[in-house]
């Protein structure tokens, strides 16, 4: 049987780490797929649970040098009386997949579990305890995933900030000291600051305390045969420091002597790398802000009615069927149906709808939304992982963890990057040592943005510095972050607007769409008929005609009758009960009301009752041509007028289609309805391409025909009825599913039924893919340009050389700029939302 | 001897051998030309370091695969 697990893994720094973890997991027998998201630090593996398990998976990750994050869960259990009970609880909980340690304290009843983060469901833990006959009194403390993630990020920020406080002041002192003999600065800078032993004393703490982390990480990886970004840092920092120490202690060793110590290079290189790590820790978390926002919506407490009173309990203790009270300003803890009370609820955080939605008895409420005005009670229907919010979080997380096809090249390059760079570094060393130095070296040359010359440096020092700079300037981090960080920000931006992308591939394909096909009923139209025309003959006014028709239809269960009754109610007309009512199948109805004999139906009904409506035949035919259903009404056997009913377009459909066409996308419609009605609706919506009278099962073949013409096609429809067509399309867009997102087919789920969200989905996808492309161009371009320059390719002609510290600065800015570029997506607003905001 | 330590030892023999070998070759080639001693020794050490970094991730997984 197939299982899937998502684990949080610490220690992954760059795209090489991603490749290593994926490779390690794919080598585990039984693992079918493994995907790593560097930006979130999440690893998702699907596996055959008969062939392998969590132990093998976590072991494989540990084996390549990374740490699988753990969480601690504390429960209070009552009913344990002796050591045997303790043993039973420990054994039962210890056997749950993902649990690594269980400690039971008999005297306090506290049970503390350590488990792989995300692998254990708290409900399963409680069920296991209850199955043993004990009671779980309360959950004392469970650190949420959000808290853990934030804590880990804050720890990293704190650690790097502390390192910066050490490395930067000392690095700057080292730089000032090294520059003492330049530009006449010796008049201002004390003599001792230029002393190599002073510089050694200043630089050593920078390397030992600030740079130690890179040596430890890279050694840990190397021991297991794994290389990562830390290795580049460690080799760069270590080598430049070593040269400086040798030139200080043994100035005649031939490394350039006492004037070429490069202490500032070692110190500033470390400082820049630490700065890069700090900026990365600061910004990386911000790309996942959307999911963080969604997670923070999870209410902590619920006020539940128990034994006649109301008590506050943790929201995840609520069970289906519980009655919950929500007061103004409070969050709704779980999903449910309002039983009494009235209020307006702000659902914008989940649906993107900015106007609060009114809630009354019978309406559904969504957990995580905020009650604005009144107090109401509701019955819980969905709790825990079944709530809409949990499903949305799950969907967005999965999308963020998935990989876009465009990432494949970056992954391929990044997987071999570190080793490739070391090989290149070796080649560069050989070239400059055996060939380049003799041919091109000029003693007057200097590093870019530096005043010191290289006159005292020898063949080994020169070759090694260039070889070293190649290691330092190269940056696989930018490559690794380019796509996932943008996908993460893009899927988050979608979720903010009620658009749920099911994966990175959906975003990539949506950005390429050139054709969008809409289903008619319920997608372009409201899906329920409504009154469009009321035409009286003059014997009665329009409102009276509608009122009488509604009275006649009040007891009818026919959808057209319901449309007339609703139409009358919407106009504020009072609809009394008819005295008598009789349905005439295939014709219409007859009723008695207010002393009048009412007839309501089609032409055949009028003809059978000898009612003359000849003067209105042309009007009837005109309305029918427009795709409307016309009902004729007679009062006391005299023709009184006609009422037309039709399934009308949603208010937003025309604007959405107009905008899609403006964006260069062809728009079409597929419907099972007759040609005349279909054409009428298409004309109103501004759609040229219409295929009518298509059975639901044939819709998929219509999509295939379009795809055969080379069109990237999306199908927009009901996620359940149009499932085959949604699945066939390059992108299936399920509209108006409300919040039951889990059961939907489709690559994109729109929570609301507003077709403008289709436009927004395309806009978000295009903006996201633009960012991905910009990031990839930058990351590839930076490395393709930076590495050859660092290798000294321009030196023979221009004399330009990049110093290790300058290379360190470039490298730090490279991945930072990718993340910063991605963060500009945060300011992206879909065009319709922008218009709404202006209005 | 556990499998783990056996793998570690065999791997070490391989990557140290490869790196040491290449460093020696480098040293030998430098003796054929007029390089200062520091350049010869320093260069050999640098070649050894870079080669060991390249060799370890190649050798260890292969040995692991062979013996596990």
PDB file of C-alpha atoms in Angstrom, chain A residues 328-538:
ATOM      1  CA  UNK A 328     -18.327  39.384  17.728  1.00  0.00           C
ATOM      2  CA  UNK A 329     -14.648  39.708  16.921  1.00  0.00           C
ATOM      3  CA  UNK A 330     -13.919  36.033  17.574  1.00  0.00           C
ATOM      4  CA  UNK A 331     -12.527  33.520  15.115  1.00  0.00           C
ATOM      5  CA  UNK A 332     -14.765  30.667  14.080  1.00  0.00           C
ATOM      6  CA  UNK A 333     -12.908  27.585  15.364  1.00  0.00           C
ATOM      7  CA  UNK A 334     -14.114  24.850  12.956  1.00  0.00           C
ATOM      8  CA  UNK A 335     -16.479  24.387  10.008  1.00  0.00           C
ATOM      9  CA  UNK A 336     -20.193  24.048  10.673  1.00  0.00           C
ATOM     10  CA  UNK A 337     -23.777  25.112  10.123  1.00  0.00           C
ATOM     11  CA  UNK A 338     -25.397  28.044  11.913  1.00  0.00           C
ATOM     12  CA  UNK A 339     -28.195  26.867  14.189  1.00  0.00           C
ATOM     13  CA  UNK A 340     -29.296  30.225  15.539  1.00  0.00           C
ATOM     14  CA  UNK A 341     -28.256  33.860  15.551  1.00  0.00           C
ATOM     15  CA  UNK A 342     -27.250  36.273  12.835  1.00  0.00           C
ATOM     16  CA  UNK A 343     -23.978  37.921  11.930  1.00  0.00           C
ATOM     17  CA  UNK A 344     -21.626  39.049   9.187  1.00  0.00           C
ATOM     18  CA  UNK A 345     -18.443  37.038   8.773  1.00  0.00           C
ATOM     19  CA  UNK A 346     -15.193  38.186   7.198  1.00  0.00           C
ATOM     20  CA  UNK A 347     -14.116  35.340   4.891  1.00  0.00           C
ATOM     21  CA  UNK A 348     -11.586  37.384   2.923  1.00  0.00           C
ATOM     22  CA  UNK A 349      -8.618  35.449   4.261  1.00  0.00           C
ATOM     23  CA  UNK A 350      -9.874  32.249   2.625  1.00  0.00           C
ATOM     24  CA  UNK A 351     -11.992  33.298  -0.321  1.00  0.00           C
ATOM     25  CA  UNK A 352     -10.470  36.650  -1.247  1.00  0.00           C
ATOM     26  CA  UNK A 353     -13.976  38.161  -0.960  1.00  0.00           C
ATOM     27  CA  UNK A 354     -13.504  41.531   0.659  1.00  0.00           C
ATOM     28  CA  UNK A 355     -17.129  42.133   1.723  1.00  0.00           C
ATOM     29  CA  UNK A 356     -18.274  40.341   4.925  1.00  0.00           C
ATOM     30  CA  UNK A 357     -20.788  37.573   4.247  1.00  0.00           C
ATOM     31  CA  UNK A 358     -24.100  37.489   6.127  1.00  0.00           C
ATOM     32  CA  UNK A 359     -24.748  34.350   8.121  1.00  0.00           C
ATOM     33  CA  UNK A 360     -28.093  33.163   9.393  1.00  0.00           C
ATOM     34  CA  UNK A 361     -29.638  29.890  10.460  1.00  0.00           C
ATOM     35  CA  UNK A 362     -28.767  27.082   8.043  1.00  0.00           C
ATOM     36  CA  UNK A 363     -25.759  28.867   6.505  1.00  0.00           C
ATOM     37  CA  UNK A 364     -22.327  27.278   6.600  1.00  0.00           C
ATOM     38  CA  UNK A 365     -19.419  28.891   8.401  1.00  0.00           C
ATOM     39  CA  UNK A 366     -15.741  28.219   7.802  1.00  0.00           C
ATOM     40  CA  UNK A 367     -13.170  27.706  10.517  1.00  0.00           C
ATOM     41  CA  UNK A 368     -10.525  30.439  10.635  1.00  0.00           C
ATOM     42  CA  UNK A 369     -12.837  33.203   9.410  1.00  0.00           C
ATOM     43  CA  UNK A 370     -13.743  36.090  11.704  1.00  0.00           C
ATOM     44  CA  UNK A 371     -17.157  36.900  13.108  1.00  0.00           C
ATOM     45  CA  UNK A 372     -17.733  40.633  12.758  1.00  0.00           C
ATOM     46  CA  UNK A 373     -21.030  41.790  14.209  1.00  0.00           C
ATOM     47  CA  UNK A 374     -23.462  39.457  15.983  1.00  0.00           C
ATOM     48  CA  UNK A 375     -23.373  36.401  18.199  1.00  0.00           C
ATOM     49  CA  UNK A 376     -24.455  33.054  16.777  1.00  0.00           C
ATOM     50  CA  UNK A 377     -24.294  29.376  17.523  1.00  0.00           C
ATOM     51  CA  UNK A 378     -23.353  26.691  15.077  1.00  0.00           C
ATOM     52  CA  UNK A 379     -23.026  22.933  14.961  1.00  0.00           C
ATOM     53  CA  UNK A 380     -19.542  21.646  14.109  1.00  0.00           C
ATOM     54  CA  UNK A 381     -19.515  19.531  10.954  1.00  0.00           C
ATOM     55  CA  UNK A 382     -15.826  19.323  10.109  1.00  0.00           C
ATOM     56  CA  UNK A 383     -12.928  19.398  12.532  1.00  0.00           C
ATOM     57  CA  UNK A 384      -9.164  18.884  12.524  1.00  0.00           C
ATOM     58  CA  UNK A 385      -7.712  17.899   9.174  1.00  0.00           C
ATOM     59  CA  UNK A 386     -11.145  17.941   7.515  1.00  0.00           C
ATOM     60  CA  UNK A 387     -11.770  21.653   7.909  1.00  0.00           C
ATOM     61  CA  UNK A 388     -11.624  23.869   4.869  1.00  0.00           C
ATOM     62  CA  UNK A 389      -8.676  25.776   6.306  1.00  0.00           C
ATOM     63  CA  UNK A 390      -6.700  22.566   6.932  1.00  0.00           C
ATOM     64  CA  UNK A 391      -7.474  21.377   3.398  1.00  0.00           C
ATOM     65  CA  UNK A 392      -6.425  24.705   1.906  1.00  0.00           C
ATOM     66  CA  UNK A 393      -3.183  24.742   3.922  1.00  0.00           C
ATOM     67  CA  UNK A 394      -2.490  21.188   2.825  1.00  0.00           C
ATOM     68  CA  UNK A 395      -3.143  22.029  -0.804  1.00  0.00           C
ATOM     69  CA  UNK A 396      -0.984  25.150  -0.758  1.00  0.00           C
ATOM     70  CA  UNK A 397       1.815  23.306   1.069  1.00  0.00           C
ATOM     71  CA  UNK A 398       1.728  20.516  -1.493  1.00  0.00           C
ATOM     72  CA  UNK A 399       1.837  23.061  -4.300  1.00  0.00           C
ATOM     73  CA  UNK A 400       4.783  24.785  -2.679  1.00  0.00           C
ATOM     74  CA  UNK A 401       6.619  21.504  -2.258  1.00  0.00           C
ATOM     75  CA  UNK A 402       6.099  20.438  -5.839  1.00  0.00           C
ATOM     76  CA  UNK A 403       8.528  21.132  -8.644  1.00  0.00           C
ATOM     77  CA  UNK A 404       7.900  23.006 -11.844  1.00  0.00           C
ATOM     78  CA  UNK A 405       9.226  21.352 -15.011  1.00  0.00           C
ATOM     79  CA  UNK A 406      11.329  24.475 -15.623  1.00  0.00           C
ATOM     80  CA  UNK A 407      13.311  23.578 -12.487  1.00  0.00           C
ATOM     81  CA  UNK A 408      14.730  20.394 -13.988  1.00  0.00           C
ATOM     82  CA  UNK A 409      17.681  22.063 -15.687  1.00  0.00           C
ATOM     83  CA  UNK A 410      18.531  24.064 -12.577  1.00  0.00           C
ATOM     84  CA  UNK A 411      18.350  20.865 -10.486  1.00  0.00           C
ATOM     85  CA  UNK A 412      20.565  18.984 -12.906  1.00  0.00           C
ATOM     86  CA  UNK A 413      23.181  21.716 -12.858  1.00  0.00           C
ATOM     87  CA  UNK A 414      22.951  22.300  -9.132  1.00  0.00           C
ATOM     88  CA  UNK A 415      23.262  18.568  -8.369  1.00  0.00           C
ATOM     89  CA  UNK A 416      26.713  18.476  -9.875  1.00  0.00           C
ATOM     90  CA  UNK A 417      27.619  22.063  -9.167  1.00  0.00           C
ATOM     91  CA  UNK A 418      29.863  21.803  -6.115  1.00  0.00           C
ATOM     92  CA  UNK A 419      31.960  19.021  -7.536  1.00  0.00           C
ATOM     93  CA  UNK A 420      32.064  20.753 -10.911  1.00  0.00           C
ATOM     94  CA  UNK A 421      33.319  23.936  -9.317  1.00  0.00           C
ATOM     95  CA  UNK A 422      36.053  22.066  -7.444  1.00  0.00           C
ATOM     96  CA  UNK A 423      37.129  20.348 -10.656  1.00  0.00           C
ATOM     97  CA  UNK A 424      37.149  23.739 -12.374  1.00  0.00           C
ATOM     98  CA  UNK A 425      39.118  25.206  -9.503  1.00  0.00           C
ATOM     99  CA  UNK A 426      41.727  22.454  -9.926  1.00  0.00           C
ATOM    100  CA  UNK A 427      41.924  23.086 -13.681  1.00  0.00           C
ATOM    101  CA  UNK A 428      42.303  26.833 -13.065  1.00  0.00           C
ATOM    102  CA  UNK A 429      45.112  26.105 -10.620  1.00  0.00           C
ATOM    103  CA  UNK A 430      46.926  23.835 -13.102  1.00  0.00           C
ATOM    104  CA  UNK A 431      46.525  26.359 -15.905  1.00  0.00           C
ATOM    105  CA  UNK A 432      47.891  29.344 -13.996  1.00  0.00           C
ATOM    106  CA  UNK A 433      50.605  27.276 -12.321  1.00  0.00           C
ATOM    107  CA  UNK A 434      52.022  25.619 -15.412  1.00  0.00           C
ATOM    108  CA  UNK A 435      51.048  27.997 -18.226  1.00  0.00           C
ATOM    109  CA  UNK A 436      49.302  31.229 -17.336  1.00  0.00           C
ATOM    110  CA  UNK A 437      51.693  32.675 -14.757  1.00  0.00           C
ATOM    111  CA  UNK A 438      54.688  32.668 -17.067  1.00  0.00           C
ATOM    112  CA  UNK A 439      52.724  33.982 -20.013  1.00  0.00           C
ATOM    113  CA  UNK A 440      50.536  36.646 -18.479  1.00  0.00           C
ATOM    114  CA  UNK A 441      51.610  37.565 -14.961  1.00  0.00           C
ATOM    115  CA  UNK A 442      52.408  41.207 -14.446  1.00  0.00           C
ATOM    116  CA  UNK A 443      53.837  42.250 -11.044  1.00  0.00           C
ATOM    117  CA  UNK A 444      52.020  45.592 -11.264  1.00  0.00           C
ATOM    118  CA  UNK A 445      48.613  43.911 -11.489  1.00  0.00           C
ATOM    119  CA  UNK A 446      46.102  44.225  -8.717  1.00  0.00           C
ATOM    120  CA  UNK A 447      42.739  42.935  -7.598  1.00  0.00           C
ATOM    121  CA  UNK A 448      39.631  44.858  -8.643  1.00  0.00           C
ATOM    122  CA  UNK A 449      38.696  47.612  -6.172  1.00  0.00           C
ATOM    123  CA  UNK A 450      41.985  47.154  -4.391  1.00  0.00           C
ATOM    124  CA  UNK A 451      45.128  49.256  -4.360  1.00  0.00           C
ATOM    125  CA  UNK A 452      47.656  46.658  -3.317  1.00  0.00           C
ATOM    126  CA  UNK A 453      49.801  45.233  -6.102  1.00  0.00           C
ATOM    127  CA  UNK A 454      50.746  41.602  -6.614  1.00  0.00           C
ATOM    128  CA  UNK A 455      54.447  42.260  -7.083  1.00  0.00           C
ATOM    129  CA  UNK A 456      55.608  39.989  -4.259  1.00  0.00           C
ATOM    130  CA  UNK A 457      53.366  37.075  -5.081  1.00  0.00           C
ATOM    131  CA  UNK A 458      54.818  33.890  -6.583  1.00  0.00           C
ATOM    132  CA  UNK A 459      53.479  31.323  -9.005  1.00  0.00           C
ATOM    133  CA  UNK A 460      51.861  29.199  -6.314  1.00  0.00           C
ATOM    134  CA  UNK A 461      50.224  32.098  -4.431  1.00  0.00           C
ATOM    135  CA  UNK A 462      48.863  33.585  -7.658  1.00  0.00           C
ATOM    136  CA  UNK A 463      47.501  30.288  -9.013  1.00  0.00           C
ATOM    137  CA  UNK A 464      46.010  29.323  -5.688  1.00  0.00           C
ATOM    138  CA  UNK A 465      44.292  32.712  -5.211  1.00  0.00           C
ATOM    139  CA  UNK A 466      42.583  32.417  -8.582  1.00  0.00           C
ATOM    140  CA  UNK A 467      41.655  28.810  -7.927  1.00  0.00           C
ATOM    141  CA  UNK A 468      40.263  29.903  -4.557  1.00  0.00           C
ATOM    142  CA  UNK A 469      38.282  32.810  -6.000  1.00  0.00           C
ATOM    143  CA  UNK A 470      36.530  30.407  -8.385  1.00  0.00           C
ATOM    144  CA  UNK A 471      35.308  28.424  -5.363  1.00  0.00           C
ATOM    145  CA  UNK A 472      34.166  31.519  -3.527  1.00  0.00           C
ATOM    146  CA  UNK A 473      32.337  33.297  -6.333  1.00  0.00           C
ATOM    147  CA  UNK A 474      30.269  30.313  -7.459  1.00  0.00           C
ATOM    148  CA  UNK A 475      26.775  30.203  -6.045  1.00  0.00           C
ATOM    149  CA  UNK A 476      24.502  27.202  -6.410  1.00  0.00           C
ATOM    150  CA  UNK A 477      22.155  28.751  -3.814  1.00  0.00           C
ATOM    151  CA  UNK A 478      20.810  31.210  -6.357  1.00  0.00           C
ATOM    152  CA  UNK A 479      20.143  28.332  -8.759  1.00  0.00           C
ATOM    153  CA  UNK A 480      18.469  26.281  -6.070  1.00  0.00           C
ATOM    154  CA  UNK A 481      16.242  29.104  -4.863  1.00  0.00           C
ATOM    155  CA  UNK A 482      15.318  30.623  -8.224  1.00  0.00           C
ATOM    156  CA  UNK A 483      12.288  28.455  -8.960  1.00  0.00           C
ATOM    157  CA  UNK A 484      10.991  27.209  -5.589  1.00  0.00           C
ATOM    158  CA  UNK A 485      11.043  30.618  -3.955  1.00  0.00           C
ATOM    159  CA  UNK A 486       8.983  32.122  -6.786  1.00  0.00           C
ATOM    160  CA  UNK A 487       6.593  29.144  -6.898  1.00  0.00           C
ATOM    161  CA  UNK A 488       6.141  29.491  -3.182  1.00  0.00           C
ATOM    162  CA  UNK A 489       5.383  33.192  -3.370  1.00  0.00           C
ATOM    163  CA  UNK A 490       3.109  32.655  -6.387  1.00  0.00           C
ATOM    164  CA  UNK A 491       1.033  29.857  -4.879  1.00  0.00           C
ATOM    165  CA  UNK A 492       0.764  31.924  -1.702  1.00  0.00           C
ATOM    166  CA  UNK A 493      -0.388  34.920  -3.706  1.00  0.00           C
ATOM    167  CA  UNK A 494      -2.984  32.676  -5.366  1.00  0.00           C
ATOM    168  CA  UNK A 495      -4.255  31.416  -2.002  1.00  0.00           C
ATOM    169  CA  UNK A 496      -4.573  35.018  -0.803  1.00  0.00           C
ATOM    170  CA  UNK A 497      -7.015  35.578  -3.653  1.00  0.00           C
ATOM    171  CA  UNK A 498      -9.004  32.354  -3.280  1.00  0.00           C
ATOM    172  CA  UNK A 499      -7.086  30.612  -6.085  1.00  0.00           C
ATOM    173  CA  UNK A 500      -5.557  27.274  -5.139  1.00  0.00           C
ATOM    174  CA  UNK A 501      -2.914  25.911  -7.483  1.00  0.00           C
ATOM    175  CA  UNK A 502      -2.477  22.181  -6.941  1.00  0.00           C
ATOM    176  CA  UNK A 503       1.169  22.157  -7.987  1.00  0.00           C
ATOM    177  CA  UNK A 504       4.033  24.076  -9.511  1.00  0.00           C
ATOM    178  CA  UNK A 505       3.319  22.460 -12.875  1.00  0.00           C
ATOM    179  CA  UNK A 506      -0.181  23.970 -12.797  1.00  0.00           C
ATOM    180  CA  UNK A 507       1.350  27.420 -12.364  1.00  0.00           C
ATOM    181  CA  UNK A 508       3.808  26.876 -15.193  1.00  0.00           C
ATOM    182  CA  UNK A 509       1.165  25.551 -17.614  1.00  0.00           C
ATOM    183  CA  UNK A 510      -1.359  28.239 -16.690  1.00  0.00           C
ATOM    184  CA  UNK A 511       1.166  30.902 -17.620  1.00  0.00           C
ATOM    185  CA  UNK A 512       1.402  29.355 -21.111  1.00  0.00           C
ATOM    186  CA  UNK A 513      -2.357  29.041 -21.761  1.00  0.00           C
ATOM    187  CA  UNK A 514      -3.676  30.350 -25.061  1.00  0.00           C
ATOM    188  CA  UNK A 515      -7.192  28.864 -24.981  1.00  0.00           C
ATOM    189  CA  UNK A 516      -9.721  28.708 -22.175  1.00  0.00           C
ATOM    190  CA  UNK A 517     -12.940  26.757 -22.562  1.00  0.00           C
ATOM    191  CA  UNK A 518     -15.827  27.368 -20.186  1.00  0.00           C
ATOM    192  CA  UNK A 519     -18.640  25.078 -19.250  1.00  0.00           C
ATOM    193  CA  UNK A 520     -21.932  26.986 -19.526  1.00  0.00           C
ATOM    194  CA  UNK A 521     -24.356  25.986 -16.817  1.00  0.00           C
ATOM    195  CA  UNK A 522     -23.209  26.962 -13.373  1.00  0.00           C
ATOM    196  CA  UNK A 523     -19.907  28.313 -14.625  1.00  0.00           C
ATOM    197  CA  UNK A 524     -20.656  31.124 -17.050  1.00  0.00           C
ATOM    198  CA  UNK A 525     -24.264  31.237 -15.915  1.00  0.00           C
ATOM    199  CA  UNK A 526     -25.784  31.149 -12.460  1.00  0.00           C
ATOM    200  CA  UNK A 527     -26.923  27.581 -13.029  1.00  0.00           C
ATOM    201  CA  UNK A 528     -30.497  28.329 -12.035  1.00  0.00           C
ATOM    202  CA  UNK A 529     -33.147  30.001 -14.153  1.00  0.00           C
ATOM    203  CA  UNK A 530     -34.416  33.426 -13.271  1.00  0.00           C
ATOM    204  CA  UNK A 531     -37.106  35.751 -14.614  1.00  0.00           C
ATOM    205  CA  UNK A 532     -35.749  37.917 -17.421  1.00  0.00           C
ATOM    206  CA  UNK A 533     -38.869  39.428 -19.045  1.00  0.00           C
ATOM    207  CA  UNK A 534     -42.422  40.114 -17.874  1.00  0.00           C
ATOM    208  CA  UNK A 535     -44.641  41.346 -20.722  1.00  0.00           C
ATOM    209  CA  UNK A 536     -48.298  42.088 -19.809  1.00  0.00           C
ATOM    210  CA  UNK A 537     -50.976  42.617 -22.459  1.00  0.00           C
ATOM    211  CA  UNK A 538     -52.373  45.667 -20.700  1.00  0.00           C
TER     212      UNK A 538
END
